[in-house]
Amino acid sequence: MRLRDIAAALSAPHVGDGNIEIRRITDPAGAVDGSDLALAMTRETALGLVGSKARAAVVAAGAEAPLARLDALITVEHPRAALAILTALFDQPARIAAGIHQSAIVAPDAEIAGDVRIGPLSVIGSRARIGAGTTIHAHVTVGADTTIGRDCLLHPGVRIGDRVIVGDRAILQHNASIGADGFSYVTPEPSSGRGAEAAGGGEATSTALRRIHSVGTVVLGDDVEVGANSAIDRATIAATRIGRNTKIDNLVQIAHNVVIGENCLICGMVGISGSVTIGDRVVLGGGVGIADHVTIGADAVIAAGSGVGSNVAAASIMAGYPAVPRERAFEQVRNLARLRTLFKEVGDMRERLAALERTKPA
Amino acid sequence: MRLRDIAAALSAPHVGDGNIEIRRITDPAGAVDGSDLALAMTRETALGLVGSKARAAVVAAGAEAPLARLDALITVEHPRAALAILTALFDQPARIAAGIHQSAIVAPDAEIAGDVRIGPLSVIGSRARIGAGTTIHAHVTVGADTTIGRDCLLHPGVRIGDRVIVGDRAILQHNASIGADGFSYVTPEPSSGRGAEAAGGGEATSTALRRIHSVGTVVLGDDVEVGANSAIDRATIAATRIGRNTKIDNLVQIAHNVVIGENCLICGMVGISGSVTIGDRVVLGGGVGIADHVTIGADAVIAAGSGVGSNVAAASIMAGYPAVPRERAFEQVRNLARLRTLFKEVGDMRERLAALERTKPA
Amino acid sequence: MRLRDIAAALSAPHVGDGNIEIRRITDPAGAVDGSDLALAMTRETALGLVGSKARAAVVAAGAEAPLARLDALITVEHPRAALAILTALFDQPARIAAGIHQSAIVAPDAEIAGDVRIGPLSVIGSRARIGAGTTIHAHVTVGADTTIGRDCLLHPGVRIGDRVIVGDRAILQHNASIGADGFSYVTPEPSSGRGAEAAGGGEATSTALRRIHSVGTVVLGDDVEVGANSAIDRATIAATRIGRNTKIDNLVQIAHNVVIGENCLICGMVGISGSVTIGDRVVLGGGVGIADHVTIGADAVIAAGSGVGSNVAAASIMAGYPAVPRERAFEQVRNLARLRTLFKEVGDMRERLAALERTKPA
């Protein structure tokens, strides 16, 4: 691809030789010859251009680039937006051959659209429907009566249970589990309605844990992405739902009956307990935990590592364990650090107070 | 199934037409016709019956149900106990054909009971024994010399290493790992006996980390359930043990040499370090972490997100990081929130004290 | 193996009959006959020798062993170092038959060294290179253009994407994911450069999340170990790198662009966000979370459960959430526990101060 065409795709100006043929994008250190386009969008990486073998680079507006060493330079205003475009242009998605690999085991009554690719040793269950343009890599399991939309990408080891619905253009990474059974048990005595929580109580007997089966399913909207080794459990009687365009990172646990809105970002190692409801455009930072039955309003942001035990209003920014508004969380952290001083000061005041009391007029 | 038979299974009274044929349980919103039984066991979902297409419902005693809209109504005293019964009645477990799929690879010397089902592309190792009535779905690996009990259910992608023992009626969800090697290393110098913890010390050299191999195994009791993408590592020389009827949620890590009692509930994303011992009926909330070699007594409850660094007495209720008795944890959270006021008050007292000192009789 | 040869391998003295033929190592309780060597390296387990069927034992120097009950005894100075040697001597690694199982699907243009073992139903992609002596168990996926070194061990369910490089003697446990796509999105407006974090802001629209593709790869050094169900994502344009001899436990998430040094220990359930840099010999305790773009210096130790939000200097020992030097973290925990007393004391002082003010000379 010619450099000038890349600049055009970025809607960004370039200087120098626009006819350079670019075959690869790299970081400055990784460039090996003049066909590499070095991305140097931070101050630090821009410095790396000095020792790079790249002859062409993309830098952020305002960065100082060693122009003399380069044959061409593209300058972008919005580095991350540029990165989205550049990585799409040079993406090398894992490819498999057209058609259904002869070793895949596809139920005779599954409905597979014409241009679906199914990799080696995948298993497609009875009456499953796979939409046009979808790629299913090796070692994937798709359950009976499950529907996968168009242009989806299922990476090796993905497990999808029965009756699940996956929208169009969904991407499921390695070993993602969609539709395992929910974790739901009940102790018949002491009818507290608290289920699992009550099971540890003194009343529980050795035969007490009764399983609540997961008769429901999971519905993933269009453009949902689920990370490697994440798990989304099926609902008890209805559906666990992930809204359109919501992105879920690796090792995330989403329990039964959870309903998540659209355009959310659920970072790595988040744990969402049963029956939680999350609005649109919510961001959950890495490692966030959310207690069961909590509701989180649209546009809320929960900082990494926070534990949410009660409902969160829309557009709130929360942090801490238990989560409180971020400003209060920061204040608590500062206050905790100041306690050493406070203890000393109170000790000092105690002595001064005692001294005053000794001199008090009788 | 007739509504009167469902009521009988629930030992619950019904009003209206007991002869309605029920084909499905749903939430009120999900009902599509008169063969659906709407479960509406909370106040909120009971309100949803007004707009539902269901003609029959199950409600909790005391809830207000729109009787006029319904042809039949079952009233239950214990909603979650009823849910266990109802979901068992209408469960749609993933099924595979009888027998061993021709694409499964079963060692010739494995002992497979007569009515075992083994799905496509599963691998059963040498001398493995699979008990009667057990279903092994697609893409499962069972190691050599491993014993699986009767009536177990192994979902797609389960990995069981060599020499593992699984009791009867165990359920292993997608991609659960049983019997991977423990995470155990030692640095020869300094001979602190702390192993991994010492490895980061200044004495560690580039050749310092020595692997302690996992010669032991894993033993899962009867009726154990292990969630999707969870991992239970094998012991160093003996066995990592999970007691009868203990239930483990998704993405749980159970390290080598751990011994867990019976009837425990281990919620999602719990991490249990090496050589931890846990008594019977213990409940670990979501995201709990437990340091190595800790002992947790029977009937203890550890609140979600807590970090346990030392032994916990039986029947304790603990919370926080580090975990303390729950009442103290709550008090600490309240105290932390009150610090803002305390700092102001101490500042005010400081000024008043100084004022008093200035007026002190000489 | 004769007991005297075991003692020699341990460079440890033995008393008693050195000619006993040992077939197995066990804990004292697990011994069944005189061919078992009971390991009893702690005070507690040494007590267990009294009731054991073992006739030979290994104990730590200084422990009291019931010599009269035993036919032979080995005494070691460094129990964990001895454990590394003993478990290596008696390891029973999962074995598969020599050669490539007929059910494995190996691309015709993959380069497989002569003595590689590939188990049933594994898939090796185009142009992949597998080094001599490597064992790939059942159900493993190796992507196109990926290089696996010599003497590696890939357990069932491992997923390795395209173009990944794995060094020699690497061990990958069940279902480890190497080279899934990074979790990286951008909202074109507002051009904050914060990417994912900005997406939850009010400006985000329903079409706002744009995917940054992962064009880069993952490079694992020699002797790296990755635990069960862990995930290491590929870099955006360069490589996510794990240094030589670094050991990673189960359920660990390592995001795109992370660079980890040599000889690190990354314990279970650690989450490392994008573009984090970690030096050599760093120890991350269980459940540690690290925010994106943070740098952690060599020899640092981060205590279990800590959250690291900013750079950590070399050789630091950090704890808490947010992480602070461990001594300060301990102090904060103590101070938090003392608040109850402080509130009382300040309340008392308030009254005494008011009393003094009432008696103040006018």
mmCIF file of C-alpha atoms in Angstrom, chain A residues 56-346:
data_model
loop_
_atom_site.group_PDB
_atom_site.id
_atom_site.type_symbol
_atom_site.label_atom_id
_atom_site.label_comp_id
_atom_site.label_asym_id
_atom_site.label_seq_id
_atom_site.Cartn_x
_atom_site.Cartn_y
_atom_site.Cartn_z
ATOM 1 C CA ALA A 56 8.582 6.304 6.895
ATOM 2 C CA ALA A 57 6.696 7.092 10.062
ATOM 3 C CA VAL A 58 3.427 8.239 11.562
ATOM 4 C CA VAL A 59 3.745 10.734 14.403
ATOM 5 C CA ALA A 60 1.330 12.724 16.494
ATOM 6 C CA ALA A 61 0.938 16.406 15.740
ATOM 7 C CA GLY A 62 3.369 18.326 17.885
ATOM 8 C CA ALA A 63 5.860 15.495 18.315
ATOM 9 C CA GLU A 64 9.412 16.135 17.234
ATOM 10 C CA ALA A 65 10.347 13.708 14.506
ATOM 11 C CA PRO A 66 13.859 13.314 13.038
ATOM 12 C CA LEU A 67 12.702 14.432 9.614
ATOM 13 C CA ALA A 68 16.174 14.271 8.120
ATOM 14 C CA ARG A 69 16.336 10.513 8.680
ATOM 15 C CA LEU A 70 13.005 9.803 7.029
ATOM 16 C CA ASP A 71 11.797 9.703 3.452
ATOM 17 C CA ALA A 72 8.192 10.325 4.428
ATOM 18 C CA LEU A 73 6.183 11.355 7.434
ATOM 19 C CA ILE A 74 2.463 11.328 8.210
ATOM 20 C CA THR A 75 1.211 13.542 11.024
ATOM 21 C CA VAL A 76 -2.035 12.709 12.788
ATOM 22 C CA GLU A 77 -4.158 14.736 15.166
ATOM 23 C CA HIS A 78 -5.767 11.845 17.003
ATOM 24 C CA PRO A 79 -3.268 9.042 17.581
ATOM 25 C CA ARG A 80 -5.680 6.400 18.824
ATOM 26 C CA ALA A 81 -8.213 7.055 16.083
ATOM 27 C CA ALA A 82 -5.325 6.757 13.632
ATOM 28 C CA LEU A 83 -4.315 3.505 15.271
ATOM 29 C CA ALA A 84 -7.787 2.096 14.717
ATOM 30 C CA ILE A 85 -7.528 2.909 11.020
ATOM 31 C CA LEU A 86 -3.932 1.727 10.612
ATOM 32 C CA THR A 87 -4.445 -1.555 12.425
ATOM 33 C CA ALA A 88 -7.542 -2.225 10.338
ATOM 34 C CA LEU A 89 -5.553 -1.576 7.148
ATOM 35 C CA PHE A 90 -2.754 -3.929 8.157
ATOM 36 C CA ASP A 91 -4.680 -6.442 10.220
ATOM 37 C CA GLN A 92 -3.689 -10.064 9.723
ATOM 38 C CA PRO A 93 -6.703 -11.907 11.033
ATOM 39 C CA ALA A 94 -6.333 -15.630 11.520
ATOM 40 C CA ARG A 95 -7.601 -17.227 8.334
ATOM 41 C CA ILE A 96 -8.876 -20.642 7.541
ATOM 42 C CA ALA A 97 -9.741 -22.161 4.215
ATOM 43 C CA ALA A 98 -13.117 -21.548 2.637
ATOM 44 C CA GLY A 99 -15.868 -24.016 3.338
ATOM 45 C CA ILE A 100 -16.271 -26.595 6.051
ATOM 46 C CA HIS A 101 -13.199 -28.581 6.992
ATOM 47 C CA GLN A 102 -13.756 -32.266 6.423
ATOM 48 C CA SER A 103 -12.911 -33.040 10.040
ATOM 49 C CA ALA A 104 -15.568 -30.695 11.435
ATOM 50 C CA ILE A 105 -18.671 -32.432 12.701
ATOM 51 C CA VAL A 106 -21.741 -30.550 11.587
ATOM 52 C CA ALA A 107 -25.196 -31.871 12.439
ATOM 53 C CA PRO A 108 -27.067 -32.756 9.273
ATOM 54 C CA ASP A 109 -29.955 -30.532 10.291
ATOM 55 C CA ALA A 110 -27.786 -27.484 11.081
ATOM 56 C CA GLU A 111 -28.362 -24.547 8.744
ATOM 57 C CA ILE A 112 -25.040 -23.261 7.502
ATOM 58 C CA ALA A 113 -25.104 -20.240 5.163
ATOM 59 C CA GLY A 114 -23.248 -20.503 1.892
ATOM 60 C CA ASP A 115 -20.019 -18.722 2.617
ATOM 61 C CA VAL A 116 -19.391 -19.840 6.186
ATOM 62 C CA ARG A 117 -15.939 -21.135 7.096
ATOM 63 C CA ILE A 118 -15.690 -23.872 9.701
ATOM 64 C CA GLY A 119 -12.273 -24.999 10.844
ATOM 65 C CA PRO A 120 -10.938 -28.416 11.683
ATOM 66 C CA LEU A 121 -12.505 -30.446 14.455
ATOM 67 C CA SER A 122 -15.276 -28.012 15.313
ATOM 68 C CA VAL A 123 -18.667 -29.345 16.295
ATOM 69 C CA ILE A 124 -21.953 -27.734 15.243
ATOM 70 C CA GLY A 125 -25.055 -29.024 16.998
ATOM 71 C CA SER A 126 -28.471 -29.975 15.773
ATOM 72 C CA ARG A 127 -30.597 -27.243 14.227
ATOM 73 C CA ALA A 128 -27.879 -24.645 14.842
ATOM 74 C CA ARG A 129 -27.957 -21.775 12.354
ATOM 75 C CA ILE A 130 -24.743 -20.083 11.243
ATOM 76 C CA GLY A 131 -25.079 -16.786 9.351
ATOM 77 C CA ALA A 132 -23.353 -15.835 6.133
ATOM 78 C CA GLY A 133 -19.759 -14.750 6.284
ATOM 79 C CA THR A 134 -19.112 -16.190 9.716
ATOM 80 C CA THR A 135 -15.776 -17.870 10.448
ATOM 81 C CA ILE A 136 -15.614 -20.610 13.064
ATOM 82 C CA HIS A 137 -12.054 -21.635 13.822
ATOM 83 C CA ALA A 138 -10.788 -25.005 14.995
ATOM 84 C CA HIS A 139 -11.984 -26.748 18.136
ATOM 85 C CA VAL A 140 -15.156 -24.692 18.593
ATOM 86 C CA THR A 141 -18.337 -26.198 20.047
ATOM 87 C CA VAL A 142 -21.711 -24.752 19.002
ATOM 88 C CA GLY A 143 -24.709 -26.211 20.820
ATOM 89 C CA ALA A 144 -28.030 -27.407 19.508
ATOM 90 C CA ASP A 145 -30.636 -24.827 18.480
ATOM 91 C CA THR A 146 -28.078 -22.041 18.754
ATOM 92 C CA THR A 147 -28.107 -19.151 16.305
ATOM 93 C CA ILE A 148 -24.923 -17.352 15.243
ATOM 94 C CA GLY A 149 -25.339 -14.206 13.145
ATOM 95 C CA ARG A 150 -23.547 -12.986 10.016
ATOM 96 C CA ASP A 151 -19.848 -12.160 9.778
ATOM 97 C CA CYS A 152 -18.999 -13.443 13.245
ATOM 98 C CA LEU A 153 -15.556 -14.651 14.213
ATOM 99 C CA LEU A 154 -15.268 -17.531 16.683
ATOM 100 C CA HIS A 155 -11.713 -18.295 17.736
ATOM 101 C CA PRO A 156 -10.402 -21.739 18.708
ATOM 102 C CA GLY A 157 -11.865 -23.309 21.802
ATOM 103 C CA VAL A 158 -15.004 -21.193 22.035
ATOM 104 C CA ARG A 159 -17.849 -23.054 23.767
ATOM 105 C CA ILE A 160 -21.423 -22.055 23.047
ATOM 106 C CA GLY A 161 -24.181 -24.000 24.721
ATOM 107 C CA ASP A 162 -27.631 -24.874 23.439
ATOM 108 C CA ARG A 163 -30.286 -22.328 22.411
ATOM 109 C CA VAL A 164 -27.892 -19.363 22.624
ATOM 110 C CA ILE A 165 -28.358 -16.393 20.263
ATOM 111 C CA VAL A 166 -25.316 -14.497 18.968
ATOM 112 C CA GLY A 167 -25.800 -11.348 16.869
ATOM 113 C CA ASP A 168 -23.971 -10.248 13.739
ATOM 114 C CA ARG A 169 -20.269 -9.447 13.650
ATOM 115 C CA ALA A 170 -19.653 -10.809 17.153
ATOM 116 C CA ILE A 171 -16.071 -11.777 17.980
ATOM 117 C CA LEU A 172 -15.440 -14.503 20.542
ATOM 118 C CA GLN A 173 -11.842 -15.057 21.605
ATOM 119 C CA HIS A 174 -10.092 -18.281 22.642
ATOM 120 C CA ASN A 175 -12.003 -20.541 25.019
ATOM 121 C CA ALA A 176 -14.788 -18.064 25.750
ATOM 122 C CA SER A 177 -17.737 -19.848 27.374
ATOM 123 C CA ILE A 178 -21.227 -18.720 26.426
ATOM 124 C CA GLY A 179 -24.124 -20.484 28.079
ATOM 125 C CA ALA A 180 -22.690 -22.588 30.871
ATOM 126 C CA ASP A 181 -25.132 -23.165 33.721
ATOM 127 C CA GLY A 182 -25.632 -20.440 36.307
ATOM 128 C CA PHE A 183 -24.321 -20.870 39.857
ATOM 129 C CA SER A 184 -27.550 -21.026 41.788
ATOM 130 C CA TYR A 185 -28.471 -23.180 44.760
ATOM 131 C CA VAL A 186 -31.023 -23.110 47.481
ATOM 132 C CA THR A 187 -31.393 -24.519 50.970
ATOM 133 C CA PRO A 188 -34.992 -25.569 51.607
ATOM 134 C CA GLU A 189 -34.765 -24.597 55.294
ATOM 135 C CA PRO A 190 -34.521 -21.502 56.448
ATOM 136 C CA SER A 191 -36.694 -20.145 53.635
ATOM 137 C CA SER A 192 -34.857 -16.854 53.624
ATOM 138 C CA GLY A 193 -34.989 -16.326 49.909
ATOM 139 C CA ARG A 194 -31.300 -15.504 50.022
ATOM 140 C CA GLY A 195 -30.309 -18.819 48.501
ATOM 141 C CA ALA A 196 -26.578 -19.245 48.237
ATOM 142 C CA GLU A 197 -25.861 -16.715 50.931
ATOM 143 C CA ALA A 198 -27.931 -18.624 53.436
ATOM 144 C CA ALA A 199 -26.318 -21.925 52.692
ATOM 145 C CA GLY A 200 -23.443 -21.322 55.041
ATOM 146 C CA GLY A 201 -25.675 -20.621 57.970
ATOM 147 C CA GLY A 202 -25.998 -22.919 60.922
ATOM 148 C CA GLU A 203 -29.237 -24.334 59.602
ATOM 149 C CA ALA A 204 -27.650 -25.792 56.519
ATOM 150 C CA THR A 205 -27.416 -29.549 56.617
ATOM 151 C CA SER A 206 -25.325 -31.894 54.609
ATOM 152 C CA THR A 207 -28.151 -32.440 52.185
ATOM 153 C CA ALA A 208 -29.155 -28.837 52.017
ATOM 154 C CA LEU A 209 -27.802 -27.487 48.718
ATOM 155 C CA ARG A 210 -30.408 -27.877 46.021
ATOM 156 C CA ARG A 211 -29.544 -26.943 42.473
ATOM 157 C CA ILE A 212 -31.559 -24.351 40.601
ATOM 158 C CA HIS A 213 -31.197 -25.408 36.998
ATOM 159 C CA SER A 214 -30.550 -22.982 34.183
ATOM 160 C CA VAL A 215 -33.466 -23.345 31.837
ATOM 161 C CA GLY A 216 -32.848 -19.961 30.189
ATOM 162 C CA THR A 217 -30.283 -18.856 27.653
ATOM 163 C CA VAL A 218 -27.802 -16.146 26.620
ATOM 164 C CA VAL A 219 -28.363 -13.470 23.983
ATOM 165 C CA LEU A 220 -25.397 -11.521 22.622
ATOM 166 C CA GLY A 221 -26.187 -8.443 20.527
ATOM 167 C CA ASP A 222 -24.543 -7.389 17.277
ATOM 168 C CA ASP A 223 -20.891 -6.385 17.411
ATOM 169 C CA VAL A 224 -20.340 -7.838 20.870
ATOM 170 C CA GLU A 225 -16.806 -9.018 21.634
ATOM 171 C CA VAL A 226 -15.984 -11.517 24.380
ATOM 172 C CA GLY A 227 -12.405 -12.033 25.526
ATOM 173 C CA ALA A 228 -10.343 -15.150 26.023
ATOM 174 C CA ASN A 229 -11.396 -17.495 28.831
ATOM 175 C CA SER A 230 -14.360 -15.313 29.800
ATOM 176 C CA ALA A 231 -17.665 -16.876 30.802
ATOM 177 C CA ILE A 232 -21.248 -15.726 30.351
ATOM 178 C CA ASP A 233 -23.732 -18.016 32.066
ATOM 179 C CA ARG A 234 -27.245 -18.770 30.897
ATOM 180 C CA ALA A 235 -30.225 -17.367 32.775
ATOM 181 C CA THR A 236 -32.443 -19.304 35.140
ATOM 182 C CA ILE A 237 -35.614 -18.937 33.104
ATOM 183 C CA ALA A 238 -35.199 -15.969 30.729
ATOM 184 C CA ALA A 239 -31.957 -14.717 29.125
ATOM 185 C CA THR A 240 -28.636 -13.283 30.184
ATOM 186 C CA ARG A 241 -28.282 -10.376 27.738
ATOM 187 C CA ILE A 242 -25.287 -8.437 26.417
ATOM 188 C CA GLY A 243 -26.294 -5.353 24.453
ATOM 189 C CA ARG A 244 -25.147 -4.352 21.006
ATOM 190 C CA ASN A 245 -21.513 -3.282 20.626
ATOM 191 C CA THR A 246 -20.559 -4.042 24.223
ATOM 192 C CA LYS A 247 -16.963 -5.220 24.524
ATOM 193 C CA ILE A 248 -15.855 -7.721 27.148
ATOM 194 C CA ASP A 249 -12.209 -8.387 27.921
ATOM 195 C CA ASN A 250 -10.468 -11.593 29.022
ATOM 196 C CA LEU A 251 -11.280 -13.637 32.127
ATOM 197 C CA VAL A 252 -14.538 -11.832 32.822
ATOM 198 C CA GLN A 253 -17.322 -13.617 34.694
ATOM 199 C CA ILE A 254 -20.902 -12.672 33.872
ATOM 200 C CA ALA A 255 -23.394 -14.623 35.941
ATOM 201 C CA HIS A 256 -26.914 -15.796 35.217
ATOM 202 C CA ASN A 257 -29.700 -13.290 34.563
ATOM 203 C CA VAL A 258 -27.334 -10.353 34.085
ATOM 204 C CA VAL A 259 -28.524 -7.741 31.597
ATOM 205 C CA ILE A 260 -25.896 -5.386 30.136
ATOM 206 C CA GLY A 261 -26.709 -2.478 27.844
ATOM 207 C CA GLU A 262 -25.065 -1.281 24.637
ATOM 208 C CA ASN A 263 -21.600 0.116 24.059
ATOM 209 C CA CYS A 264 -20.265 -0.900 27.444
ATOM 210 C CA LEU A 265 -16.610 -1.660 28.104
ATOM 211 C CA ILE A 266 -16.071 -4.487 30.588
ATOM 212 C CA CYS A 267 -12.355 -4.735 31.313
ATOM 213 C CA GLY A 268 -10.380 -7.813 32.263
ATOM 214 C CA MET A 269 -11.187 -9.917 35.318
ATOM 215 C CA VAL A 270 -14.449 -8.154 36.084
ATOM 216 C CA GLY A 271 -16.939 -10.283 38.008
ATOM 217 C CA ILE A 272 -20.637 -9.525 37.645
ATOM 218 C CA SER A 273 -22.907 -11.468 39.992
ATOM 219 C CA GLY A 274 -26.331 -12.839 39.228
ATOM 220 C CA SER A 275 -29.241 -10.616 38.153
ATOM 221 C CA VAL A 276 -27.182 -7.429 37.867
ATOM 222 C CA THR A 277 -28.550 -4.820 35.446
ATOM 223 C CA ILE A 278 -26.132 -2.451 33.680
ATOM 224 C CA GLY A 279 -27.124 0.474 31.466
ATOM 225 C CA ASP A 280 -25.636 1.675 28.193
ATOM 226 C CA ARG A 281 -22.100 3.000 27.797
ATOM 227 C CA VAL A 282 -21.014 1.846 31.245
ATOM 228 C CA VAL A 283 -17.282 1.314 31.778
ATOM 229 C CA LEU A 284 -16.150 -1.253 34.332
ATOM 230 C CA GLY A 285 -12.408 -1.060 35.012
ATOM 231 C CA GLY A 286 -10.252 -4.139 35.470
ATOM 232 C CA GLY A 287 -11.060 -6.402 38.371
ATOM 233 C CA VAL A 288 -14.306 -4.696 39.346
ATOM 234 C CA GLY A 289 -16.733 -6.865 41.314
ATOM 235 C CA ILE A 290 -20.479 -6.253 41.380
ATOM 236 C CA ALA A 291 -22.800 -7.838 43.929
ATOM 237 C CA ASP A 292 -25.931 -9.630 42.847
ATOM 238 C CA HIS A 293 -29.131 -7.762 41.950
ATOM 239 C CA VAL A 294 -27.347 -4.393 41.741
ATOM 240 C CA THR A 295 -28.390 -1.879 39.077
ATOM 241 C CA ILE A 296 -25.806 0.390 37.445
ATOM 242 C CA GLY A 297 -27.140 3.369 35.508
ATOM 243 C CA ALA A 298 -26.103 4.375 32.000
ATOM 244 C CA ASP A 299 -22.788 6.156 31.478
ATOM 245 C CA ALA A 300 -21.472 5.155 34.899
ATOM 246 C CA VAL A 301 -17.761 4.513 35.219
ATOM 247 C CA ILE A 302 -16.447 2.158 37.909
ATOM 248 C CA ALA A 303 -12.724 2.457 38.549
ATOM 249 C CA ALA A 304 -10.491 -0.595 38.405
ATOM 250 C CA GLY A 305 -10.545 -2.811 41.454
ATOM 251 C CA SER A 306 -13.724 -1.376 42.917
ATOM 252 C CA GLY A 307 -16.384 -3.452 44.614
ATOM 253 C CA VAL A 308 -19.953 -2.356 44.000
ATOM 254 C CA GLY A 309 -22.439 -3.469 46.632
ATOM 255 C CA SER A 310 -25.405 -1.238 45.938
ATOM 256 C CA ASN A 311 -27.074 0.567 43.071
ATOM 257 C CA VAL A 312 -25.115 3.182 41.126
ATOM 258 C CA ALA A 313 -26.830 6.198 39.590
ATOM 259 C CA ALA A 314 -26.417 7.025 35.911
ATOM 260 C CA ALA A 315 -23.256 8.913 34.955
ATOM 261 C CA SER A 316 -21.651 8.303 38.357
ATOM 262 C CA ILE A 317 -17.934 7.793 38.627
ATOM 263 C CA MET A 318 -17.241 5.367 41.448
ATOM 264 C CA ALA A 319 -14.150 3.912 43.083
ATOM 265 C CA GLY A 320 -13.086 1.918 46.105
ATOM 266 C CA TYR A 321 -14.177 -1.073 48.065
ATOM 267 C CA PRO A 322 -17.002 -0.626 48.789
ATOM 268 C CA ALA A 323 -17.353 1.774 45.882
ATOM 269 C CA VAL A 324 -18.189 5.409 46.634
ATOM 270 C CA PRO A 325 -18.099 8.453 44.362
ATOM 271 C CA ARG A 326 -14.560 8.767 43.075
ATOM 272 C CA GLU A 327 -13.843 12.083 44.778
ATOM 273 C CA ARG A 328 -14.805 10.585 48.106
ATOM 274 C CA ALA A 329 -12.708 7.513 47.393
ATOM 275 C CA PHE A 330 -9.694 9.705 46.670
ATOM 276 C CA GLU A 331 -10.378 11.684 49.822
ATOM 277 C CA GLN A 332 -10.568 8.486 51.843
ATOM 278 C CA VAL A 333 -7.227 7.348 50.475
ATOM 279 C CA ARG A 334 -5.691 10.708 51.363
ATOM 280 C CA ASN A 335 -7.290 10.688 54.802
ATOM 281 C CA LEU A 336 -6.023 7.214 55.480
ATOM 282 C CA ALA A 337 -2.507 8.346 54.597
ATOM 283 C CA ARG A 338 -2.875 11.345 56.929
ATOM 284 C CA LEU A 339 -3.880 9.246 59.937
ATOM 285 C CA ARG A 340 -0.303 8.943 61.137
ATOM 286 C CA THR A 341 -0.169 12.729 61.494
ATOM 287 C CA LEU A 342 -3.596 12.838 63.051
ATOM 288 C CA PHE A 343 -2.726 10.303 65.719
ATOM 289 C CA LYS A 344 0.358 12.335 66.615
ATOM 290 C CA GLU A 345 -1.578 15.580 66.693
ATOM 291 C CA VAL A 346 -4.333 14.175 68.868
#
